[in-house]
Amino acid sequence: MTQDTAHLEHWTLDELAEGRLSQLERARAESHLARCPLCTAELEASRAVIAALDALPRFAPSATFADAVMARVLLPDEAPAASTARARRRWLPATRRGWMLVLAAALAPLAPIVPFLAWVFSHPGVNASSLWAIGRGWVAETLWGATVRGVEWMLRSGAARWVVEQGGQMPGGYAGLLAVVLMALLAIPVSGWAMVRLLRAPTGELTHAH
Amino acid sequence: MIATALTDHELVALAQKGSEKAYRELLGRYQRPVFSLVYRMLRDREQAEDLAQETFVRVFNNIGRYDPKYKFSSWIFKIATNLTIDHIRKKEVATVSIDGSRYAVTADEIEASTITVASGDENPEELLEAKELGESIEGAIGALRPEYRTAILLRHVEGREYQEIADIMGLPLGTVKTFIHRARHELRAKLEHLRV
C-alpha cells in the first residue's frame, strides 16, 4: 500500500493471501480491505487460486522405479573398482584400428631380429635344437663360473673365515647361525607377501549400516 | 533397519558410506515429489519416469560431492528442474492441453500423457466438479512458461519456501516472487470460467 487512499500492492495481496505478512502489516492491510471492495475481491481470487494449487495431488512413479534407479547406482564400495576399470579402459584402444596400431608398435622392435634369424638358420647344421643346446650350455657355464669365482673370492678375502668365526661366537653357536640364515631366507618371501597385501588393501574402511 | 526419523543429512552420510538402505530411504522420500514435478512439467509419463530416474542416478552417483551446507531437497530439485527444462528446450515439448502431449499419436500415448485428477469425494456431482477443476488447473499449469511452471509447482505442490525455490532455480529471490505472482495471475485468467 503506497498511501492510505491507494489500493494494496500485489506483493502485499500475495503475502496476505499466503499468510506471510507481519502482524503490523496485516493490520494495516485489513484496515484498507475493510473499506475497499476491489482489493477484497482481488484477495479472495488470489486465495482461491492458492487453495486450488495447494490441493493438487502428487503422482507416483511406476512400481519398478526404485529398482530401476538402484540398478544404475554405483555404491561407494563399488566405485574404486569401477573407477580403476574406467581408468584402465581410458588407456586401451577403443577401436580395432587402435589395437592394430598398438600391436604394430609392440612388434616394431622385433623387425631387425627377423632377418638376423633368417641369416642364422640359413647356415648348414643350424636348427632350433642345436641353438637350444648352445644356449643351455652357455647359461650353465656362466652360472658355474660365477659360483666358482664367488667361492674363490670368499676364501681369498677371508670373508668365509670371518663368517665362521662370528658364527661360533653367536648364542647357540653354529646352530644359531643356521637359524639366523634360515630366518633371513624365510623373511624374504614373507615380507614380499605382506607388501603385496598392503598395496592391494583399500585406503579407507567402508562400513555398512544395517 | 534405517529409521525414518533420520534427517536427510544423516541419510546422505550413511549413503556416502555405501548403505544401500539409506539410498532406498532417500528414494522413498523423494521419488513422488521429484516424479510429480517432472511429470507436471512434461505431461508425458514415460519421459517423466526417464528424467526422474536420471535425476536420482546423477544425485546418487555424485553423493560424495554433496555439500551439507545446502538442503538435500534443494540439490535434488535443482538437478530435476535443470534436466527437465533442458529437455523441454531441446525437444520443444509442448505446453500441452489436458488431452495430452501433442506428440501423442496412438490411444495409449494419449492416455499416457493425459493427467487425470482423482478425487476422494464420493458425491458424483462434486466428483465431476472436482475432476473438471483439477483437470483445468493441470491444463492451465501446463500452458505456463517452463520457468513459471517450475516456480509455481515447487511453491504449491512441494511447499518450498521462496528462498529455497530461488536456490533451486538459481535465480534472485525477487525474480522468483515475480514468477510466482505472474503464474498465479495467468492461472486466474485461465480459470476465470470456473470462478476459481
Coordinates of C-alpha atoms in Angstrom, one line a residue:
Chain A
M1 CA 0.0 0.0 0.0
T2 CA 1.6 3.2 -1.1
Q3 CA -0.7 5.6 0.8
D4 CA -4.0 5.4 2.6
T5 CA -6.1 6.1 -0.5
A6 CA -4.2 3.8 -2.9
H7 CA -5.0 0.1 -3.4
L8 CA -2.9 -2.7 -1.9
E9 CA 0.1 -3.6 -4.0
H10 CA 0.1 -7.1 -5.5
W11 CA 3.0 -8.1 -3.3
T12 CA 1.0 -7.2 -0.3
L13 CA -2.0 -9.1 -1.5
D14 CA 0.2 -12.2 -2.4
E15 CA 1.8 -12.2 1.1
L16 CA -1.6 -11.6 2.8
A17 CA -3.2 -14.5 0.8
E18 CA -0.3 -16.8 1.9
G19 CA -0.4 -15.6 5.5
R20 CA 3.2 -14.3 5.3
L21 CA 2.6 -10.6 6.3
S22 CA 3.8 -9.4 9.7
Q23 CA 1.2 -8.6 12.3
L24 CA 1.6 -4.8 11.8
E25 CA 1.5 -5.0 8.0
R26 CA -1.5 -7.3 8.2
A27 CA -3.4 -4.9 10.5
R28 CA -2.7 -2.1 8.0
A29 CA -3.9 -4.2 5.0
E30 CA -7.0 -5.3 6.8
S31 CA -7.9 -1.8 7.7
H32 CA -7.7 -1.0 3.9
L33 CA -9.6 -4.1 2.9
A34 CA -12.5 -3.1 5.3
R35 CA -13.3 -0.1 3.0
C36 CA -12.0 -1.4 -0.4
P37 CA -14.2 -4.0 -2.2
L38 CA -11.8 -4.1 -5.2
C39 CA -8.8 -5.2 -3.1
T40 CA -11.1 -7.6 -1.1
A41 CA -12.2 -9.2 -4.4
E42 CA -8.5 -9.5 -5.5
L43 CA -7.6 -11.1 -2.3
E44 CA -10.4 -13.6 -2.5
A45 CA -9.4 -14.5 -6.0
S46 CA -5.8 -15.0 -5.0
R47 CA -6.8 -17.2 -2.1
A48 CA -9.0 -19.3 -4.3
V49 CA -6.1 -19.9 -6.8
I50 CA -3.7 -20.7 -4.0
A51 CA -6.2 -23.1 -2.4
A52 CA -6.7 -24.9 -5.8
L53 CA -3.0 -25.2 -6.3
D54 CA -2.3 -26.4 -2.7
A55 CA -4.9 -29.2 -3.3
L56 CA -3.1 -30.6 -6.3
P57 CA -2.1 -34.2 -5.6
R58 CA 1.4 -35.8 -6.1
F59 CA 1.8 -38.5 -8.6
A60 CA 3.5 -41.8 -8.0
P61 CA 6.0 -43.3 -10.5
S62 CA 5.8 -46.9 -11.6
A63 CA 6.3 -49.7 -9.0
T64 CA 9.7 -50.6 -10.6
F65 CA 11.1 -47.0 -10.3
A66 CA 13.3 -47.5 -7.2
D67 CA 14.8 -50.8 -8.5
A68 CA 15.5 -49.2 -11.9
V69 CA 17.3 -46.4 -10.2
M70 CA 19.3 -48.6 -7.9
A71 CA 20.4 -50.8 -10.8
R72 CA 22.2 -47.8 -12.2
V73 CA 23.7 -46.5 -9.0
L74 CA 27.4 -47.2 -8.1
L75 CA 27.5 -47.8 -4.4
P76 CA 30.7 -46.2 -2.9
D77 CA 32.3 -49.6 -2.2
E78 CA 31.9 -50.4 -5.9
A79 CA 33.3 -47.1 -7.0
P80 CA 37.1 -47.8 -6.7
A81 CA 36.8 -51.0 -8.8
A82 CA 34.7 -49.2 -11.4
S83 CA 37.0 -46.2 -11.5
T84 CA 40.0 -48.5 -11.9
A85 CA 38.3 -50.2 -14.7
R86 CA 37.4 -46.9 -16.3
A87 CA 41.0 -45.7 -15.9
R88 CA 42.2 -48.9 -17.5
R89 CA 39.7 -48.5 -20.3
R90 CA 40.9 -45.0 -20.9
W91 CA 44.4 -46.3 -21.8
L92 CA 43.2 -49.1 -24.0
P93 CA 42.3 -48.6 -27.7
A94 CA 38.6 -48.3 -28.3
T95 CA 38.7 -49.5 -32.0
R96 CA 40.1 -52.4 -33.9
R97 CA 42.3 -49.9 -35.8
G98 CA 43.7 -48.7 -32.5
W99 CA 44.5 -52.3 -31.4
M100 CA 46.3 -52.9 -34.8
L101 CA 48.4 -49.8 -34.2
V102 CA 49.3 -50.9 -30.7
L103 CA 50.3 -54.4 -32.0
A104 CA 52.4 -52.8 -34.8
A105 CA 54.2 -50.6 -32.3
A106 CA 54.9 -53.5 -30.0
L107 CA 56.2 -55.7 -32.8
A108 CA 58.3 -52.9 -34.5
P109 CA 61.5 -53.5 -32.3
L110 CA 61.4 -57.2 -33.4
A111 CA 61.7 -56.3 -37.1
P112 CA 65.5 -56.3 -37.3
I113 CA 65.6 -59.7 -35.5
V114 CA 63.7 -61.5 -38.2
P115 CA 66.4 -61.1 -41.0
F116 CA 69.1 -61.9 -38.4
L117 CA 67.3 -65.2 -37.5
A118 CA 66.8 -66.0 -41.2
W119 CA 70.6 -65.5 -41.7
V120 CA 71.5 -67.7 -38.8
F121 CA 69.2 -70.5 -39.8
S122 CA 70.5 -70.4 -43.4
H123 CA 73.8 -71.9 -42.2
P124 CA 74.0 -75.7 -42.6
G125 CA 73.5 -77.7 -39.4
V126 CA 71.9 -74.9 -37.6
N127 CA 68.4 -75.6 -36.3
A128 CA 66.2 -75.0 -33.2
S129 CA 67.6 -77.9 -31.1
S130 CA 71.2 -77.1 -31.9
L131 CA 70.6 -73.4 -30.9
W132 CA 68.9 -74.6 -27.7
A133 CA 71.9 -76.9 -26.8
I134 CA 74.3 -74.0 -27.3
G135 CA 72.2 -71.6 -25.2
R136 CA 71.7 -74.1 -22.4
G137 CA 75.4 -74.8 -22.4
W138 CA 76.3 -71.1 -22.2
V139 CA 73.9 -70.5 -19.3
A140 CA 75.2 -73.5 -17.3
E141 CA 78.8 -72.5 -17.9
T142 CA 78.1 -68.9 -16.9
L143 CA 76.3 -69.9 -13.7
W144 CA 79.1 -72.4 -12.8
G145 CA 81.8 -69.8 -13.5
A146 CA 80.1 -67.2 -11.3
T147 CA 79.7 -69.7 -8.4
V148 CA 83.4 -70.7 -8.6
R149 CA 84.5 -67.1 -8.7
G150 CA 82.3 -66.2 -5.7
V151 CA 83.7 -69.1 -3.6
E152 CA 87.2 -68.2 -4.6
W153 CA 86.7 -64.6 -3.5
M154 CA 85.2 -65.7 -0.2
L155 CA 88.2 -67.9 0.6
R156 CA 90.9 -65.4 -0.6
S157 CA 89.5 -62.3 1.0
G158 CA 89.0 -64.0 4.4
A159 CA 85.2 -63.4 4.3
A160 CA 84.5 -67.1 4.8
R161 CA 86.8 -67.3 7.8
W162 CA 85.1 -64.2 9.3
V163 CA 81.6 -65.7 8.9
V164 CA 82.8 -69.0 10.5
E165 CA 84.4 -67.1 13.5
Q166 CA 81.3 -64.9 14.0
G167 CA 79.0 -67.9 13.8
G168 CA 81.0 -69.6 16.6
Q169 CA 80.6 -66.7 18.9
M170 CA 76.8 -66.4 18.4
P171 CA 74.4 -67.6 21.1
G172 CA 73.7 -71.2 20.2
G173 CA 76.9 -71.5 18.2
Y174 CA 76.7 -72.7 14.6
A175 CA 73.1 -73.9 15.2
G176 CA 72.2 -70.2 16.0
L177 CA 74.0 -69.1 12.8
L178 CA 72.0 -71.6 10.8
A179 CA 68.8 -70.5 12.4
V180 CA 69.5 -66.8 11.5
V181 CA 70.3 -67.8 7.9
L182 CA 67.1 -69.8 7.6
M183 CA 65.0 -66.9 9.2
A184 CA 66.6 -64.4 6.7
L185 CA 65.7 -66.7 3.8
L186 CA 62.2 -67.1 5.1
A187 CA 61.8 -63.4 5.7
I188 CA 62.3 -62.5 2.0
P189 CA 59.0 -64.2 0.7
V190 CA 57.1 -63.3 3.8
S191 CA 57.9 -59.6 3.5
G192 CA 57.1 -59.7 -0.2
W193 CA 53.7 -61.2 0.5
A194 CA 53.0 -58.6 3.2
M195 CA 53.9 -55.8 0.8
V196 CA 51.6 -57.1 -1.8
R197 CA 48.7 -57.3 0.7
L198 CA 49.3 -53.8 1.9
L199 CA 49.3 -52.4 -1.7
R200 CA 46.1 -54.2 -2.5
A201 CA 44.2 -53.1 0.6
P202 CA 41.6 -50.3 0.3
T203 CA 42.7 -46.9 1.7
G204 CA 39.7 -46.4 3.9
E205 CA 37.4 -48.7 5.9
L206 CA 33.9 -48.8 4.5
T207 CA 31.1 -49.6 6.9
H208 CA 27.6 -50.5 6.0
A209 CA 24.6 -49.5 8.1
H210 CA 22.1 -52.3 8.8
Chain B
M1 CA 16.8 -51.0 9.6
I2 CA 17.1 -47.3 8.7
A3 CA 14.9 -45.3 11.0
T4 CA 12.6 -42.9 9.1
A5 CA 13.3 -40.3 11.8
L6 CA 16.8 -39.8 10.4
T7 CA 17.3 -36.5 8.7
D8 CA 18.2 -36.2 5.0
H9 CA 21.8 -35.2 6.0
E10 CA 22.1 -38.3 8.2
L11 CA 20.9 -40.5 5.4
V12 CA 23.3 -38.9 2.9
A13 CA 26.1 -39.5 5.4
L14 CA 25.1 -43.2 5.5
A15 CA 24.8 -43.4 1.7
Q16 CA 28.2 -41.9 1.4
K17 CA 29.5 -44.9 3.4
G18 CA 27.8 -47.3 1.0
S19 CA 24.5 -48.1 2.7
E20 CA 22.0 -49.2 0.1
K21 CA 19.2 -48.9 2.6
A22 CA 20.0 -45.2 3.0
Y23 CA 19.7 -44.7 -0.8
R24 CA 16.4 -46.5 -0.8
E25 CA 15.1 -44.4 2.1
L26 CA 16.1 -41.2 0.2
L27 CA 14.4 -42.7 -2.9
G28 CA 11.2 -43.4 -0.8
R29 CA 11.2 -39.8 0.4
Y30 CA 11.8 -38.0 -2.9
Q31 CA 10.5 -40.3 -5.7
R32 CA 6.9 -38.9 -5.6
P33 CA 7.9 -35.2 -5.3
V34 CA 10.5 -35.5 -8.0
F35 CA 8.4 -37.6 -10.3
S36 CA 5.3 -35.3 -9.8
L37 CA 7.3 -32.2 -10.6
V38 CA 8.9 -33.7 -13.7
Y39 CA 5.6 -35.3 -14.8
R40 CA 3.7 -32.0 -14.5
M41 CA 6.5 -30.2 -16.4
L42 CA 6.5 -32.7 -19.3
R43 CA 2.9 -34.2 -19.2
D44 CA 4.4 -37.4 -20.5
R45 CA 4.7 -40.3 -18.1
E46 CA 7.3 -42.3 -19.9
Q47 CA 9.6 -39.3 -20.4
A48 CA 8.9 -38.2 -16.8
E49 CA 10.0 -41.6 -15.5
D50 CA 13.2 -41.5 -17.5
L51 CA 14.1 -38.0 -16.4
A52 CA 13.2 -38.6 -12.7
Q53 CA 15.4 -41.8 -12.8
E54 CA 18.2 -39.8 -14.4
T55 CA 17.9 -37.2 -11.6
F56 CA 18.3 -39.9 -8.9
V57 CA 21.1 -41.6 -10.7
R58 CA 23.0 -38.4 -11.0
V59 CA 22.4 -37.4 -7.4
F60 CA 23.4 -40.8 -6.0
N61 CA 26.4 -41.3 -8.2
N62 CA 27.7 -37.9 -7.1
I63 CA 26.6 -38.3 -3.4
G64 CA 30.3 -37.8 -2.4
R65 CA 30.1 -34.2 -3.7
Y66 CA 27.0 -33.3 -1.7
D67 CA 27.6 -30.1 0.3
P68 CA 25.8 -30.4 3.7
K69 CA 25.6 -26.6 3.8
Y70 CA 22.6 -26.9 1.4
K71 CA 19.4 -28.8 1.8
F72 CA 19.4 -32.2 0.1
S73 CA 15.9 -31.4 -1.3
S74 CA 17.2 -28.2 -2.9
W75 CA 20.0 -30.2 -4.6
I76 CA 17.7 -32.9 -5.9
F77 CA 15.1 -30.5 -7.1
K78 CA 17.7 -28.3 -8.8
I79 CA 19.0 -31.3 -10.8
A80 CA 15.5 -32.4 -11.6
T81 CA 14.4 -28.9 -12.8
N82 CA 17.6 -28.3 -14.8
L83 CA 17.3 -31.7 -16.5
T84 CA 13.6 -31.1 -17.3
I85 CA 14.0 -27.5 -18.5
D86 CA 16.9 -28.6 -20.7
H87 CA 14.8 -31.5 -22.0
I88 CA 11.9 -29.1 -22.8
R89 CA 14.2 -26.7 -24.6
K90 CA 15.9 -29.5 -26.6
K91 CA 12.8 -31.3 -27.6
E92 CA 10.5 -28.3 -27.6
V93 CA 8.0 -30.2 -25.5
A94 CA 4.6 -28.6 -25.9
T95 CA 2.8 -26.7 -23.3
V96 CA 0.0 -29.2 -23.8
S97 CA -3.7 -29.3 -23.3
I98 CA -5.3 -31.6 -20.7
D99 CA -5.8 -34.0 -23.6
G100 CA -2.2 -35.0 -23.5
S101 CA 1.0 -34.4 -25.4
R102 CA 0.8 -33.1 -28.9
Y103 CA 3.3 -35.8 -29.8
A104 CA 0.9 -38.5 -28.7
V105 CA -0.5 -40.3 -31.7
T106 CA -1.9 -43.6 -30.6
A107 CA -4.6 -44.0 -27.9
D108 CA -2.1 -45.5 -25.5
E109 CA 0.2 -42.5 -26.0
I110 CA -2.6 -40.0 -25.5
E111 CA -3.6 -41.8 -22.3
A112 CA -0.1 -41.9 -21.0
S113 CA 0.3 -38.2 -21.5
T114 CA -3.0 -37.2 -20.0
I115 CA -3.0 -36.2 -16.4
T116 CA -6.2 -37.4 -14.7
V117 CA -7.0 -35.9 -11.3
A118 CA -8.6 -38.3 -8.9
S119 CA -10.8 -37.2 -6.0
G120 CA -11.8 -38.9 -2.8
D121 CA -15.2 -37.2 -3.0
E122 CA -18.0 -39.8 -3.4
N123 CA -20.7 -37.4 -4.5
P124 CA -20.9 -37.8 -8.3
E125 CA -21.7 -34.1 -9.0
E126 CA -18.9 -32.9 -6.7
L127 CA -16.6 -35.6 -8.1
L128 CA -17.3 -34.3 -11.6
E129 CA -16.8 -30.7 -10.5
A130 CA -13.6 -31.5 -8.7
K131 CA -12.3 -33.5 -11.7
E132 CA -13.2 -30.7 -14.0
L133 CA -11.5 -28.2 -11.8
G134 CA -8.4 -30.3 -11.3
E135 CA -8.0 -31.0 -15.0
S136 CA -8.5 -27.4 -15.8
I137 CA -5.8 -26.4 -13.3
E138 CA -3.4 -29.1 -14.7
G139 CA -4.1 -27.8 -18.2
A140 CA -3.5 -24.2 -17.2
I141 CA -0.3 -25.1 -15.4
G142 CA 0.8 -27.0 -18.5
A143 CA 0.3 -23.9 -20.6
L144 CA 2.6 -21.7 -18.4
R145 CA 6.2 -20.9 -19.3
P146 CA 8.5 -23.7 -18.0
E147 CA 10.1 -21.3 -15.5
Y148 CA 6.7 -20.2 -14.1
R149 CA 5.6 -23.8 -14.0
T150 CA 8.7 -24.8 -12.0
A151 CA 8.3 -22.0 -9.5
I152 CA 4.6 -22.5 -9.0
L153 CA 4.9 -26.3 -8.6
L154 CA 7.7 -26.0 -6.2
R155 CA 5.8 -23.4 -4.2
H156 CA 2.4 -25.0 -4.1
V157 CA 2.8 -28.8 -4.7
E158 CA 6.1 -29.2 -2.9
G159 CA 5.5 -26.4 -0.4
R160 CA 9.0 -25.0 -0.8
E161 CA 10.0 -21.6 0.7
Y162 CA 10.6 -18.7 -1.7
Q163 CA 14.3 -18.6 -0.8
E164 CA 14.7 -22.4 -1.4
I165 CA 13.0 -22.0 -4.8
A166 CA 15.4 -19.2 -5.6
D167 CA 18.3 -21.5 -4.7
I168 CA 16.9 -24.4 -6.7
M169 CA 16.3 -22.3 -9.8
G170 CA 19.5 -20.2 -9.4
L171 CA 17.5 -17.0 -9.6
P172 CA 17.3 -13.9 -7.3
L173 CA 14.5 -14.0 -4.7
G174 CA 12.7 -11.1 -6.3
T175 CA 12.6 -12.9 -9.7
V176 CA 11.1 -16.0 -8.1
K177 CA 8.4 -13.8 -6.4
T178 CA 7.6 -12.2 -9.7
F179 CA 7.4 -15.6 -11.5
I180 CA 5.0 -16.9 -8.9
H181 CA 2.9 -13.8 -8.9
R182 CA 2.6 -13.8 -12.7
A183 CA 2.0 -17.5 -12.8
R184 CA -0.9 -17.2 -10.4
H185 CA -2.2 -14.2 -12.4
E186 CA -2.2 -16.2 -15.6
L187 CA -3.8 -19.2 -13.9
R188 CA -6.6 -16.9 -12.5
A189 CA -7.2 -15.6 -16.0
K190 CA -7.3 -19.1 -17.5
L191 CA -9.6 -20.4 -14.8
E192 CA -11.9 -17.4 -14.7
H193 CA -14.7 -19.5 -16.2
L194 CA -14.6 -21.9 -13.3
R195 CA -14.9 -19.0 -10.8
V196 CA -11.7 -20.1 -9.1

